[in-house]
Amino acid sequence: MTQIELVAEKIRSTPNITVLTGAGMSAESGVPTFRGGGADNLWNGRRPEELANPDAFQLDPKLVWKWYDWRRQVIAKCQPNEGHLFLSTLSRHEGFTLITQNVDGLHERCGTMNVVCFHGSIWEMKMAFDSNPEPRVWRNEEVPLNEIPPLCPVTHKLARPNIVWFGEPIDPKVVGKATRAASSCDLFITIGTSARVHPAADLIELAKASDAFTIEINPEQTPASGLVDMVIQAAAVEALSAIKAKL
Ligand code: OAD
């Protein structure tokens, strides 16, 4: 039995499946990843980490919003790829959870069910500098943005993306849902993540410690490669299309 046949067999026979995706999942749709990939992921010479943090926003909200406006324009032109579509089909089965670190909305755009957006969404906003633990979140799909920086339509105060920035905690409800899905599944597949950003990367370890069969799909080695039960060293679309063909 080949690796791919074994994965197909596991998918067929496993009741609870959890998938964790990262930027590599959308790479073949044309969305730049954060790490690696040369200068693709730089904006005006700046690295994402320099912009996706509360201090950068406090200092210059307009600059940070210009970067998000650019990213929204890039993403709006991208379509879900064959891998997204396959996962969307799998998501119709009970016991399936998809945890994504991606904020691009491509999983949701092709109707994937039970998606946990671990890092938020680039298509949602909330009020900036608001300490409310349950903030009001609204959708905004203007491309390009009508005004930069955008304002809350109700309070007319400064808005920010509903995205978890470096140094910010993740909503405990989101962490709870992801943790439950990782610790209670029988099959855990991590796709296209460098497994360097925590706590998302901890979910792989959690699944393994909870006795799930763990698989990594990534063309490159990551810190998770030595931990998982099976490494499929391939791009997401190639690997997922091959699995689909064996189901
Ligand atoms: P990274 O950019 O860190 O890693 C992308 C991973 O995708 C790398 O391991 C690549 O080898 C892999 N990759 C590239 N092309 C691929 C393909 N075609 N198929 C499969 N894999 C491929 O992205 P993330 O791990 O998602 O946070 O980064 C985690 C978080 O860091 C992001 O969610 C973002 C960022 O800061 C926030 O936005 C809060």
mmCIF file of C-alpha atoms and ligand atoms in Angstrom:
data_model
loop_
_atom_site.group_PDB
_atom_site.id
_atom_site.type_symbol
_atom_site.label_atom_id
_atom_site.label_comp_id
_atom_site.label_asym_id
_atom_site.label_seq_id
_atom_site.Cartn_x
_atom_site.Cartn_y
_atom_site.Cartn_z
ATOM 1 C CA MET A 1 0.000 0.000 0.000
ATOM 2 C CA THR A 2 1.376 3.424 -0.908
ATOM 3 C CA GLN A 3 1.343 6.384 1.494
ATOM 4 C CA ILE A 4 -1.526 7.933 -0.433
ATOM 5 C CA GLU A 5 -3.561 4.694 -0.414
ATOM 6 C CA LEU A 6 -3.021 4.422 3.332
ATOM 7 C CA VAL A 7 -4.286 7.991 3.891
ATOM 8 C CA ALA A 8 -7.332 7.295 1.693
ATOM 9 C CA GLU A 9 -8.025 4.166 3.718
ATOM 10 C CA LYS A 10 -7.704 6.116 6.981
ATOM 11 C CA ILE A 11 -10.107 8.786 5.700
ATOM 12 C CA ARG A 12 -12.621 6.099 4.693
ATOM 13 C CA SER A 13 -12.476 4.285 7.998
ATOM 14 C CA THR A 14 -11.945 7.082 10.539
ATOM 15 C CA PRO A 15 -14.940 8.700 12.200
ATOM 16 C CA ASN A 16 -13.330 11.869 13.554
ATOM 17 C CA ILE A 17 -11.008 13.824 11.299
ATOM 18 C CA THR A 18 -9.382 17.162 12.094
ATOM 19 C CA VAL A 19 -7.402 19.144 9.547
ATOM 20 C CA LEU A 20 -5.130 22.093 10.354
ATOM 21 C CA THR A 21 -4.234 24.360 7.451
ATOM 22 C CA GLY A 22 -1.694 27.141 7.055
ATOM 23 C CA ALA A 23 -0.635 29.554 4.347
ATOM 24 C CA GLY A 24 0.733 26.771 2.099
ATOM 25 C CA MET A 25 -2.856 25.585 1.596
ATOM 26 C CA SER A 26 -3.616 28.770 -0.331
ATOM 27 C CA ALA A 27 -0.217 29.115 -2.008
ATOM 28 C CA GLU A 28 -1.441 27.406 -5.180
ATOM 29 C CA SER A 29 -4.409 29.785 -5.244
ATOM 30 C CA GLY A 30 -1.910 32.637 -5.480
ATOM 31 C CA VAL A 31 -1.963 33.899 -1.876
ATOM 32 C CA PRO A 32 1.620 34.604 -0.717
ATOM 33 C CA THR A 33 2.791 32.621 2.324
ATOM 34 C CA PHE A 34 4.363 34.386 5.301
ATOM 35 C CA ARG A 35 7.698 32.575 5.540
ATOM 36 C CA GLY A 36 9.929 31.521 2.685
ATOM 37 C CA GLY A 37 9.042 32.235 -0.926
ATOM 38 C CA GLY A 38 11.586 35.020 -1.490
ATOM 39 C CA ALA A 39 10.287 38.592 -1.573
ATOM 40 C CA ASP A 40 6.701 37.559 -2.400
ATOM 41 C CA ASN A 41 5.551 38.078 1.131
ATOM 42 C CA LEU A 42 7.158 41.506 1.569
ATOM 43 C CA TRP A 43 5.091 44.664 1.170
ATOM 44 C CA ASN A 44 7.132 47.794 0.424
ATOM 45 C CA GLY A 45 10.123 45.944 1.904
ATOM 46 C CA ARG A 46 8.325 45.177 5.154
ATOM 47 C CA ARG A 47 7.876 41.712 6.639
ATOM 48 C CA PRO A 48 4.370 40.696 7.841
ATOM 49 C CA GLU A 49 5.604 40.543 11.473
ATOM 50 C CA GLU A 50 6.505 44.243 11.314
ATOM 51 C CA LEU A 51 2.933 45.184 10.402
ATOM 52 C CA ALA A 52 0.719 42.545 12.016
ATOM 53 C CA ASN A 53 1.219 43.708 15.575
ATOM 54 C CA PRO A 54 -0.572 46.092 17.956
ATOM 55 C CA ASP A 55 2.401 48.480 18.270
ATOM 56 C CA ALA A 56 2.659 48.996 14.503
ATOM 57 C CA PHE A 57 -1.075 49.729 14.380
ATOM 58 C CA GLN A 58 -0.941 52.159 17.299
ATOM 59 C CA LEU A 59 1.956 53.983 15.654
ATOM 60 C CA ASP A 60 0.503 54.166 12.160
ATOM 61 C CA PRO A 61 -2.982 52.678 11.614
ATOM 62 C CA LYS A 62 -3.126 54.042 8.082
ATOM 63 C CA LEU A 63 0.037 52.207 7.071
ATOM 64 C CA VAL A 64 -1.155 48.907 8.539
ATOM 65 C CA TRP A 65 -4.537 49.329 6.826
ATOM 66 C CA LYS A 66 -2.837 50.063 3.499
ATOM 67 C CA TRP A 67 -1.067 46.710 3.824
ATOM 68 C CA TYR A 68 -4.336 44.916 4.610
ATOM 69 C CA ASP A 69 -6.056 46.732 1.746
ATOM 70 C CA TRP A 70 -3.316 45.423 -0.571
ATOM 71 C CA ARG A 71 -3.657 41.880 0.813
ATOM 72 C CA ARG A 72 -7.445 42.012 0.419
ATOM 73 C CA GLN A 73 -6.967 43.022 -3.203
ATOM 74 C CA VAL A 74 -4.561 40.119 -3.804
ATOM 75 C CA ILE A 75 -6.871 37.590 -2.085
ATOM 76 C CA ALA A 76 -10.020 38.843 -3.816
ATOM 77 C CA LYS A 77 -8.483 37.791 -7.136
ATOM 78 C CA CYS A 78 -7.712 34.251 -5.862
ATOM 79 C CA GLN A 79 -9.996 31.247 -6.074
ATOM 80 C CA PRO A 80 -10.177 28.190 -3.821
ATOM 81 C CA ASN A 81 -7.974 25.453 -5.322
ATOM 82 C CA GLU A 82 -8.614 21.724 -5.803
ATOM 83 C CA GLY A 83 -7.322 21.079 -2.284
ATOM 84 C CA HIS A 84 -9.808 23.526 -0.724
ATOM 85 C CA LEU A 85 -12.601 21.897 -2.751
ATOM 86 C CA PHE A 86 -11.650 18.388 -1.643
ATOM 87 C CA LEU A 87 -11.596 19.438 2.031
ATOM 88 C CA SER A 88 -14.966 21.091 1.529
ATOM 89 C CA THR A 89 -16.364 17.732 0.356
ATOM 90 C CA LEU A 90 -14.815 15.940 3.341
ATOM 91 C CA SER A 91 -16.358 18.526 5.656
ATOM 92 C CA ARG A 92 -19.862 17.175 4.887
ATOM 93 C CA HIS A 93 -19.020 14.100 6.981
ATOM 94 C CA GLU A 94 -19.921 14.237 10.622
ATOM 95 C CA GLY A 95 -16.902 14.417 12.923
ATOM 96 C CA PHE A 96 -14.888 16.632 10.572
ATOM 97 C CA THR A 97 -13.327 19.878 11.805
ATOM 98 C CA LEU A 98 -11.134 22.213 9.824
ATOM 99 C CA ILE A 99 -8.926 24.541 11.838
ATOM 100 C CA THR A 100 -7.306 27.170 9.670
ATOM 101 C CA GLN A 101 -4.654 29.723 10.456
ATOM 102 C CA ASN A 102 -5.514 31.418 7.176
ATOM 103 C CA VAL A 103 -7.451 34.658 7.265
ATOM 104 C CA ASP A 104 -8.160 34.636 3.502
ATOM 105 C CA GLY A 105 -11.622 33.016 3.719
ATOM 106 C CA LEU A 106 -10.931 30.555 0.870
ATOM 107 C CA HIS A 107 -12.152 27.522 2.859
ATOM 108 C CA GLU A 108 -15.401 29.313 3.663
ATOM 109 C CA ARG A 109 -15.767 30.559 0.087
ATOM 110 C CA CYS A 110 -16.146 26.989 -1.187
ATOM 111 C CA GLY A 111 -18.696 26.034 1.451
ATOM 112 C CA THR A 112 -16.454 24.169 3.927
ATOM 113 C CA MET A 113 -18.374 23.309 7.064
ATOM 114 C CA ASN A 114 -17.226 23.446 10.664
ATOM 115 C CA VAL A 115 -14.302 25.825 10.032
ATOM 116 C CA VAL A 116 -12.462 27.217 13.052
ATOM 117 C CA CYS A 117 -10.738 30.456 12.027
ATOM 118 C CA PHE A 118 -7.869 30.329 14.495
ATOM 119 C CA HIS A 119 -6.395 33.699 13.517
ATOM 120 C CA GLY A 120 -9.594 35.521 12.487
ATOM 121 C CA SER A 121 -10.619 36.813 9.078
ATOM 122 C CA ILE A 122 -9.330 39.527 6.794
ATOM 123 C CA TRP A 123 -12.968 40.116 5.750
ATOM 124 C CA GLU A 124 -14.077 41.053 9.265
ATOM 125 C CA MET A 125 -13.465 44.157 11.337
ATOM 126 C CA LYS A 126 -13.924 45.230 14.932
ATOM 127 C CA MET A 127 -13.308 48.461 16.833
ATOM 128 C CA ALA A 128 -9.668 49.263 17.550
ATOM 129 C CA PHE A 129 -8.452 49.826 21.111
ATOM 130 C CA ASP A 130 -11.588 48.198 22.516
ATOM 131 C CA SER A 131 -11.037 46.065 25.608
ATOM 132 C CA ASN A 132 -14.452 44.356 25.372
ATOM 133 C CA PRO A 133 -13.708 40.595 25.582
ATOM 134 C CA GLU A 134 -16.696 39.933 23.272
ATOM 135 C CA PRO A 135 -16.306 42.715 20.697
ATOM 136 C CA ARG A 136 -18.875 43.417 17.998
ATOM 137 C CA VAL A 137 -17.509 42.060 14.727
ATOM 138 C CA TRP A 138 -18.800 43.075 11.308
ATOM 139 C CA ARG A 139 -18.081 41.896 7.761
ATOM 140 C CA ASN A 140 -16.536 44.240 5.247
ATOM 141 C CA GLU A 141 -15.765 42.986 1.739
ATOM 142 C CA GLU A 142 -14.991 46.307 0.020
ATOM 143 C CA VAL A 143 -12.100 45.905 -2.396
ATOM 144 C CA PRO A 144 -10.374 48.312 -2.407
ATOM 145 C CA LEU A 145 -11.463 49.893 0.874
ATOM 146 C CA ASN A 146 -13.554 53.062 0.490
ATOM 147 C CA GLU A 147 -11.640 54.827 3.240
ATOM 148 C CA ILE A 148 -8.304 54.154 4.894
ATOM 149 C CA PRO A 149 -8.350 53.687 7.790
ATOM 150 C CA PRO A 150 -11.922 52.387 7.879
ATOM 151 C CA LEU A 151 -14.226 53.407 10.737
ATOM 152 C CA CYS A 152 -16.840 51.527 12.737
ATOM 153 C CA PRO A 153 -20.183 52.173 10.991
ATOM 154 C CA VAL A 154 -21.930 52.574 14.381
ATOM 155 C CA THR A 155 -19.475 54.526 16.561
ATOM 156 C CA HIS A 156 -17.416 56.122 13.748
ATOM 157 C CA LYS A 157 -14.294 55.195 15.711
ATOM 158 C CA LEU A 158 -11.215 53.594 14.202
ATOM 159 C CA ALA A 159 -11.695 49.994 13.014
ATOM 160 C CA ARG A 160 -9.099 47.225 12.882
ATOM 161 C CA PRO A 161 -9.043 43.857 11.150
ATOM 162 C CA ASN A 162 -10.558 40.998 13.166
ATOM 163 C CA ILE A 163 -7.221 39.195 13.032
ATOM 164 C CA VAL A 164 -5.024 37.931 15.843
ATOM 165 C CA TRP A 165 -1.789 39.893 15.760
ATOM 166 C CA PHE A 166 1.622 38.889 17.107
ATOM 167 C CA GLY A 167 1.578 39.233 20.885
ATOM 168 C CA GLU A 168 -2.216 39.015 21.132
ATOM 169 C CA PRO A 169 -4.119 36.162 22.764
ATOM 170 C CA ILE A 170 -6.529 34.001 20.783
ATOM 171 C CA ASP A 171 -10.192 34.066 21.769
ATOM 172 C CA PRO A 172 -10.511 31.348 24.464
ATOM 173 C CA LYS A 173 -13.674 30.002 22.764
ATOM 174 C CA VAL A 174 -11.738 29.487 19.523
ATOM 175 C CA VAL A 175 -8.855 27.850 21.392
ATOM 176 C CA GLY A 176 -11.367 25.613 23.192
ATOM 177 C CA LYS A 177 -13.000 24.453 19.964
ATOM 178 C CA ALA A 178 -9.659 23.802 18.257
ATOM 179 C CA THR A 179 -8.274 22.015 21.305
ATOM 180 C CA ARG A 180 -11.320 19.760 21.527
ATOM 181 C CA ALA A 181 -11.094 18.925 17.809
ATOM 182 C CA ALA A 182 -7.369 18.146 18.008
ATOM 183 C CA SER A 183 -7.603 16.064 21.165
ATOM 184 C CA SER A 184 -10.691 14.047 20.226
ATOM 185 C CA CYS A 185 -9.949 13.114 16.593
ATOM 186 C CA ASP A 186 -8.608 9.808 15.291
ATOM 187 C CA LEU A 187 -6.941 11.304 12.232
ATOM 188 C CA PHE A 188 -5.192 14.689 12.215
ATOM 189 C CA ILE A 189 -3.797 16.147 8.996
ATOM 190 C CA THR A 190 -1.684 19.294 9.018
ATOM 191 C CA ILE A 191 -1.345 20.962 5.616
ATOM 192 C CA GLY A 192 0.879 23.834 4.501
ATOM 193 C CA THR A 193 1.958 25.259 7.807
ATOM 194 C CA SER A 194 5.517 25.999 8.878
ATOM 195 C CA ALA A 195 4.418 24.886 12.394
ATOM 196 C CA ARG A 196 6.378 27.781 13.862
ATOM 197 C CA VAL A 197 3.570 29.936 15.199
ATOM 198 C CA HIS A 198 2.099 28.969 18.561
ATOM 199 C CA PRO A 199 -0.380 28.074 19.924
ATOM 200 C CA ALA A 200 -1.576 26.803 16.489
ATOM 201 C CA ALA A 201 1.470 24.527 16.136
ATOM 202 C CA ASP A 202 0.774 22.997 19.573
ATOM 203 C CA LEU A 203 -2.377 21.426 18.138
ATOM 204 C CA ILE A 204 -0.247 18.956 16.165
ATOM 205 C CA GLU A 205 1.506 17.833 19.334
ATOM 206 C CA LEU A 206 -1.818 17.664 21.150
ATOM 207 C CA ALA A 207 -3.345 15.415 18.472
ATOM 208 C CA LYS A 208 -0.318 13.133 18.572
ATOM 209 C CA ALA A 209 -0.391 12.968 22.379
ATOM 210 C CA SER A 210 -4.108 12.135 22.168
ATOM 211 C CA ASP A 211 -3.332 9.079 20.010
ATOM 212 C CA ALA A 212 -4.579 10.410 16.681
ATOM 213 C CA PHE A 213 -2.803 9.201 13.547
ATOM 214 C CA THR A 214 -1.014 12.365 12.441
ATOM 215 C CA ILE A 215 -0.041 13.323 8.898
ATOM 216 C CA GLU A 216 1.839 16.332 7.566
ATOM 217 C CA ILE A 217 1.469 17.531 3.966
ATOM 218 C CA ASN A 218 4.168 20.061 3.091
ATOM 219 C CA PRO A 219 6.841 20.198 0.367
ATOM 220 C CA GLU A 220 9.358 21.252 3.044
ATOM 221 C CA GLN A 221 10.462 19.898 6.403
ATOM 222 C CA THR A 222 9.027 21.665 9.449
ATOM 223 C CA PRO A 223 9.407 21.259 13.223
ATOM 224 C CA ALA A 224 6.340 18.979 13.010
ATOM 225 C CA SER A 225 7.955 16.596 10.506
ATOM 226 C CA GLY A 226 9.790 14.624 13.186
ATOM 227 C CA LEU A 227 6.697 14.373 15.339
ATOM 228 C CA VAL A 228 3.960 13.163 12.999
ATOM 229 C CA ASP A 229 3.286 9.550 12.012
ATOM 230 C CA MET A 230 3.510 10.230 8.284
ATOM 231 C CA VAL A 231 5.091 12.990 6.210
ATOM 232 C CA ILE A 232 3.821 13.513 2.673
ATOM 233 C CA GLN A 233 6.439 15.742 1.164
ATOM 234 C CA ALA A 234 4.317 17.378 -1.537
ATOM 235 C CA ALA A 235 2.301 20.471 -2.338
ATOM 236 C CA ALA A 236 -1.250 20.576 -0.994
ATOM 237 C CA VAL A 237 -3.070 20.314 -4.324
ATOM 238 C CA GLU A 238 -0.880 17.459 -5.563
ATOM 239 C CA ALA A 239 -1.259 15.439 -2.360
ATOM 240 C CA LEU A 240 -4.973 16.078 -1.837
ATOM 241 C CA SER A 241 -5.820 15.370 -5.488
ATOM 242 C CA ALA A 242 -3.938 12.069 -5.247
ATOM 243 C CA ILE A 243 -5.822 11.149 -2.056
ATOM 244 C CA LYS A 244 -9.141 12.113 -3.648
ATOM 245 C CA ALA A 245 -8.388 9.850 -6.616
ATOM 246 C CA LYS A 246 -7.963 6.881 -4.242
ATOM 247 C CA LEU A 247 -11.204 7.384 -2.309
HETATM 248 P P1 OAD B 1 4.071 30.106 6.793
HETATM 249 O O1 OAD B 1 4.246 31.107 5.713
HETATM 250 O O2 OAD B 1 4.859 30.241 8.030
HETATM 251 O O3 OAD B 1 4.397 28.668 6.210
HETATM 252 C C1 OAD B 1 3.869 28.226 4.995
HETATM 253 C C2 OAD B 1 4.195 26.763 4.856
HETATM 254 O O4 OAD B 1 3.565 26.313 3.671
HETATM 255 C C3 OAD B 1 5.681 26.443 4.720
HETATM 256 O O5 OAD B 1 6.020 25.389 5.596
HETATM 257 C C4 OAD B 1 5.817 25.988 3.271
HETATM 258 O O6 OAD B 1 6.784 24.944 3.108
HETATM 259 C C5 OAD B 1 4.441 25.454 2.987
HETATM 260 N N1 OAD B 1 4.035 25.471 1.582
HETATM 261 C C6 OAD B 1 4.393 26.331 0.606
HETATM 262 N N2 OAD B 1 3.780 26.037 -0.555
HETATM 263 C C7 OAD B 1 2.981 24.971 -0.284
HETATM 264 C C8 OAD B 1 2.063 24.204 -1.054
HETATM 265 N N3 OAD B 1 1.837 24.470 -2.341
HETATM 266 N N4 OAD B 1 1.421 23.184 -0.455
HETATM 267 C C9 OAD B 1 1.652 22.894 0.857
HETATM 268 N N5 OAD B 1 2.479 23.590 1.630
HETATM 269 C C10 OAD B 1 3.146 24.607 1.076
HETATM 270 O O7 OAD B 1 2.510 30.055 7.087
HETATM 271 P P2 OAD B 1 1.740 29.564 8.390
HETATM 272 O O8 OAD B 1 2.357 28.347 8.966
HETATM 273 O O9 OAD B 1 0.307 29.515 8.035
HETATM 274 O O10 OAD B 1 -0.558 34.602 11.430
HETATM 275 O O11 OAD B 1 1.988 30.761 9.365
HETATM 276 C C11 OAD B 1 1.352 30.779 10.601
HETATM 277 C C12 OAD B 1 0.891 32.169 10.936
HETATM 278 O O12 OAD B 1 1.988 33.059 10.851
HETATM 279 C C13 OAD B 1 -0.121 32.751 9.992
HETATM 280 O O13 OAD B 1 -1.448 32.357 10.282
HETATM 281 C C14 OAD B 1 0.031 34.214 10.191
HETATM 282 C C15 OAD B 1 1.540 34.294 10.260
HETATM 283 O O14 OAD B 1 2.007 35.314 10.977
HETATM 284 C C16 OAD B 1 -1.526 35.553 11.428
HETATM 285 O O15 OAD B 1 -1.981 36.067 10.435
HETATM 286 C C17 OAD B 1 -1.978 35.898 12.770
#
